[in-house]
Coordinates of C-alpha atoms in Angstrom, one line a residue:
X22 CA 18.2 -15.8 5.1
X23 CA 21.8 -15.6 5.8
X24 CA 22.7 -17.7 2.7
X25 CA 24.6 -16.0 0.0
X26 CA 23.4 -15.9 -3.6
X27 CA 25.6 -18.5 -4.9
X28 CA 24.3 -20.9 -2.3
X29 CA 20.7 -20.1 -3.2
X30 CA 21.5 -20.5 -6.9
X31 CA 23.1 -23.8 -6.2
X32 CA 20.0 -24.9 -4.3
X33 CA 17.7 -23.7 -7.1
X34 CA 19.7 -25.7 -9.5
X35 CA 18.9 -29.0 -7.7
X36 CA 16.6 -31.5 -9.3
X37 CA 12.9 -30.8 -8.4
X38 CA 12.6 -34.0 -6.4
X39 CA 15.5 -33.0 -4.3
X40 CA 14.2 -29.5 -3.8
X41 CA 10.8 -31.0 -2.8
X42 CA 12.2 -33.4 -0.3
X43 CA 14.5 -30.6 1.3
X44 CA 11.6 -28.1 1.5
X45 CA 9.0 -30.6 2.9
X46 CA 11.7 -32.0 5.3
X47 CA 12.4 -28.4 6.5
X48 CA 8.8 -27.4 7.3
X49 CA 8.2 -30.8 8.7
X50 CA 10.9 -30.3 11.1
X51 CA 9.3 -26.9 12.1
X52 CA 6.0 -28.7 12.6
X53 CA 7.6 -31.3 14.7
X54 CA 9.4 -28.9 16.9
X55 CA 6.2 -27.0 17.4
X56 CA 4.3 -30.2 18.3
X57 CA 6.9 -31.7 20.6
X58 CA 8.5 -28.6 22.0
X59 CA 6.8 -25.2 21.5
X60 CA 3.2 -26.0 22.3
X61 CA 4.1 -27.9 25.5
X62 CA 6.3 -25.1 26.6
X63 CA 3.8 -22.4 25.9
X64 CA 0.5 -24.2 26.8
X65 CA 1.6 -27.0 29.1
X66 CA 1.7 -30.6 28.7
X67 CA -2.2 -30.8 28.8
X68 CA -2.5 -27.7 26.6
X69 CA -4.6 -25.8 29.2
X70 CA -2.0 -23.5 30.5
X71 CA -2.4 -20.9 27.8
X72 CA -6.3 -20.8 28.0
X73 CA -8.3 -20.0 25.0
X74 CA -6.6 -19.4 21.6
X75 CA -8.9 -17.7 19.0
X76 CA -9.2 -19.2 15.6
X77 CA -9.3 -15.8 14.2
X78 CA -5.7 -15.3 14.9
X79 CA -4.9 -18.3 12.8
X80 CA -7.2 -17.1 10.0
X81 CA -5.4 -13.6 10.0
X82 CA -1.9 -15.1 9.9
X83 CA -3.0 -17.6 7.1
X84 CA -4.5 -14.7 5.1
X85 CA -1.4 -12.6 5.4
X86 CA 0.8 -15.6 4.4
X87 CA -1.6 -16.4 1.5
X88 CA -1.5 -12.8 0.2
X89 CA 2.3 -12.4 0.4
X90 CA 3.0 -15.9 -1.1
X91 CA 0.6 -15.0 -4.1
X92 CA 2.4 -11.7 -4.5
X93 CA 5.7 -13.4 -4.7
X94 CA 4.5 -16.1 -7.1
X95 CA 3.0 -13.5 -9.4
X96 CA 6.3 -11.7 -9.5
X97 CA 8.2 -14.9 -10.0
X98 CA 6.0 -16.1 -12.9
X99 CA 5.9 -12.6 -14.6
X100 CA 9.7 -12.6 -14.7
X101 CA 9.7 -16.1 -16.2
X102 CA 7.2 -14.8 -18.7
X103 CA 9.2 -11.7 -19.6
X104 CA 12.4 -13.8 -20.0
X105 CA 10.6 -16.3 -22.3
X106 CA 9.2 -13.4 -24.3
X107 CA 12.5 -11.9 -24.6
X108 CA 14.0 -15.1 -26.0
X109 CA 11.1 -15.5 -28.5
X110 CA 11.5 -11.8 -29.7
X111 CA 15.3 -12.3 -30.0
X112 CA 14.8 -15.4 -32.3
X113 CA 12.1 -13.8 -34.4
X114 CA 14.3 -10.8 -35.0
X115 CA 17.2 -13.0 -36.0
X116 CA 15.2 -14.9 -38.3
X117 CA 14.0 -11.7 -39.9
X118 CA 17.7 -10.7 -40.1
X119 CA 18.4 -14.0 -41.9
X120 CA 15.6 -13.1 -44.5
X121 CA 17.0 -9.8 -45.0
X122 CA 20.6 -11.0 -45.4
X123 CA 19.4 -13.4 -48.2
X124 CA 18.8 -10.4 -50.5
X125 CA 22.2 -8.7 -50.0
X126 CA 24.6 -9.0 -52.9
X127 CA 27.3 -11.6 -53.1
X128 CA 30.0 -12.1 -51.6
X129 CA 28.7 -9.9 -48.6
X130 CA 25.7 -12.1 -48.4
X131 CA 27.8 -15.2 -47.6
X132 CA 29.9 -13.3 -45.1
X133 CA 26.8 -11.9 -43.3
X134 CA 25.3 -15.5 -43.3
X135 CA 28.5 -16.8 -41.7
X136 CA 28.5 -13.9 -39.1
X137 CA 24.8 -14.6 -38.2
X138 CA 25.5 -18.2 -37.8
X139 CA 28.6 -17.5 -35.7
X140 CA 26.6 -15.1 -33.4
X141 CA 23.8 -17.6 -33.0
X142 CA 26.3 -20.4 -32.2
X143 CA 27.9 -18.1 -29.7
X144 CA 24.6 -17.3 -27.8
X145 CA 23.4 -20.9 -27.8
X146 CA 26.7 -22.5 -26.7
X147 CA 28.6 -19.8 -25.0
X148 CA 26.5 -17.0 -23.5
X149 CA 23.5 -19.2 -22.5
X150 CA 25.3 -21.1 -19.8
X151 CA 26.3 -17.8 -18.2
X152 CA 22.7 -16.8 -17.6
X153 CA 22.3 -19.3 -14.9
X154 CA 25.1 -17.8 -12.8
X155 CA 24.2 -14.1 -13.7
X156 CA 27.6 -13.9 -15.3
X157 CA 26.3 -12.9 -18.7
X158 CA 27.2 -9.3 -19.7
X159 CA 25.3 -6.6 -21.6
X160 CA 28.3 -5.6 -23.6
X161 CA 28.1 -6.5 -27.3
X162 CA 30.4 -9.5 -28.1
X163 CA 32.6 -9.4 -31.1
X164 CA 30.3 -11.9 -32.9
X165 CA 27.4 -9.4 -32.5
X166 CA 29.5 -6.4 -33.5
X167 CA 30.4 -8.1 -36.7
X168 CA 26.9 -8.9 -37.4
X169 CA 25.7 -5.4 -36.8
X170 CA 28.3 -4.0 -39.3
X171 CA 26.1 -5.4 -42.1
X172 CA 23.1 -3.2 -41.1
X173 CA 24.9 0.0 -41.2
X174 CA 25.0 1.0 -44.9
X175 CA 22.2 3.1 -46.2
X176 CA 19.2 1.4 -47.7
X177 CA 19.2 -1.5 -45.4
X178 CA 16.6 -0.2 -42.9
X179 CA 14.9 -3.4 -42.5
X180 CA 18.0 -5.4 -41.8
X181 CA 19.1 -2.6 -39.4
X182 CA 15.8 -2.7 -37.5
X183 CA 15.8 -6.6 -37.2
X184 CA 19.3 -6.5 -35.8
X185 CA 18.5 -3.8 -33.4
X186 CA 15.4 -5.6 -32.2
X187 CA 17.6 -8.7 -31.7
X188 CA 20.0 -6.6 -29.7
X189 CA 17.3 -5.2 -27.5
X190 CA 15.8 -8.5 -27.0
X191 CA 19.1 -9.7 -25.8
X192 CA 19.4 -7.0 -23.3
X193 CA 16.0 -8.0 -21.9
X194 CA 17.0 -11.6 -21.7
X195 CA 20.1 -10.8 -19.7
X196 CA 18.4 -8.4 -17.4
X197 CA 15.7 -11.1 -16.6
X198 CA 18.6 -13.6 -15.9
X199 CA 19.8 -11.3 -13.1
X200 CA 16.6 -11.2 -11.3
X201 CA 16.4 -12.5 -7.7
X202 CA 13.6 -12.2 -5.3
X203 CA 15.0 -10.1 -2.4
X204 CA 15.9 -11.6 0.9
X205 CA 13.3 -9.5 2.6
X206 CA 10.5 -11.2 0.7
X207 CA 11.7 -14.6 1.4
X208 CA 12.3 -13.7 5.2
X209 CA 8.6 -12.3 5.5
X210 CA 7.0 -15.4 4.0
X211 CA 9.2 -17.7 6.1
X212 CA 8.4 -15.8 9.2
X213 CA 4.7 -15.9 8.4
X214 CA 4.8 -19.6 7.6
X215 CA 6.5 -20.2 11.0
X216 CA 4.1 -18.1 12.8
X217 CA 1.1 -20.0 11.1
X218 CA 2.5 -23.2 12.1
X219 CA 2.9 -22.2 15.8
X220 CA -0.5 -20.6 15.8
X221 CA -2.1 -23.8 14.4
X222 CA -0.4 -25.7 17.1
X223 CA -1.6 -23.6 19.9
X224 CA -5.1 -23.5 18.5
X225 CA -5.1 -27.4 18.9
X226 CA -3.0 -27.4 22.1
X227 CA -5.4 -29.5 24.1
X228 CA -5.8 -32.3 21.4
X229 CA -2.5 -33.8 20.8
X230 CA -3.5 -36.1 18.0
X231 CA -5.6 -33.5 16.3
X232 CA -2.6 -31.1 16.6
X233 CA -0.2 -33.5 14.9
X234 CA -2.7 -33.9 12.0
X235 CA -3.4 -30.2 11.7
X236 CA 0.3 -29.4 11.7
X237 CA 1.1 -32.1 9.1
X238 CA -1.4 -30.6 6.7
X239 CA -0.4 -27.0 7.3
X240 CA 3.3 -27.7 7.0
X241 CA 2.7 -29.6 3.8
X242 CA 0.8 -26.9 2.2
X243 CA 3.3 -24.4 3.1
X244 CA 6.1 -26.6 1.8
X245 CA 4.3 -27.0 -1.5
X246 CA 4.1 -23.3 -1.9
X247 CA 7.7 -22.8 -1.4
X248 CA 8.4 -25.7 -3.8
X249 CA 6.5 -24.0 -6.5
X250 CA 8.3 -20.6 -5.9
X251 CA 11.8 -22.4 -5.9
X252 CA 10.9 -24.2 -9.0
X253 CA 10.5 -20.9 -10.9
X254 CA 12.7 -18.8 -8.8
X255 CA 15.2 -17.9 -11.5
X256 CA 14.1 -18.3 -15.2
X257 CA 17.4 -19.7 -16.3
X258 CA 18.1 -22.0 -13.4
X259 CA 16.7 -25.5 -12.6
X260 CA 14.7 -28.1 -14.2
X261 CA 12.2 -25.4 -15.5
X262 CA 15.0 -23.3 -16.8
X263 CA 14.4 -21.7 -20.3
X264 CA 16.5 -23.5 -22.9
X265 CA 17.7 -22.1 -26.3
X266 CA 15.6 -24.5 -28.2
X267 CA 14.5 -22.0 -30.8
X268 CA 18.1 -20.7 -31.2
X269 CA 19.4 -24.2 -31.8
X270 CA 16.7 -24.6 -34.4
X271 CA 17.8 -21.4 -36.1
X272 CA 21.4 -22.4 -35.9
X273 CA 20.7 -25.8 -37.6
X274 CA 18.7 -24.0 -40.4
X275 CA 21.4 -21.5 -40.9
X276 CA 24.1 -24.2 -41.1
X277 CA 21.9 -26.0 -43.7
X278 CA 21.5 -23.0 -45.9
X279 CA 25.3 -22.2 -46.0

């Protein structure tokens, strides 16, 4: 909870197998502490000091944890889908612009093609790496301004609309790159996960071996949930990050046509 955003982003940028090991180890440690220290402290060595512990308590905590982890997962996946949609819309708009540029008179056609190619190369090579760190800015870069100048003269409504759509899609892509799930959300699901582990341990306080097995399964299930969230936590970070594949394909086609 106390980690800064750069530390969290660095963690999300790890290979998925490292994230999985770290998360499962963390929740496994919580289960081990619960099994060896917390349960004996609260319920005694034989587990009878506490008295009865109702299974409904565990069920209610598990329900709350499941609901919140689901809400967070939906938000994370929706953000990834919106980012992906923005990228596809941007590429489609730039392809429409390339089609409209082909009908421009020479020599402006050649200049407009060069400006479009230069802008696509800029996005794929220079701007895209900035999305991971959240350093990409919504200000229009010189390459985009040069490209937009070809859509300003009258009678070029289709080219103007295509470039405007590409600009709007770019804004959406950058906004999605800045998304971070709030610390409050992470804190709540972590707290509920810890409560669930402790409650499960107390439910099986009198049965040491059964408690160990139950805690192993619960900690593993919680860990897997967090691995899924971390794997998709930022749309432009990590192994599942969105890559400029379509933009590179467009750049290759533009270079071939020049």
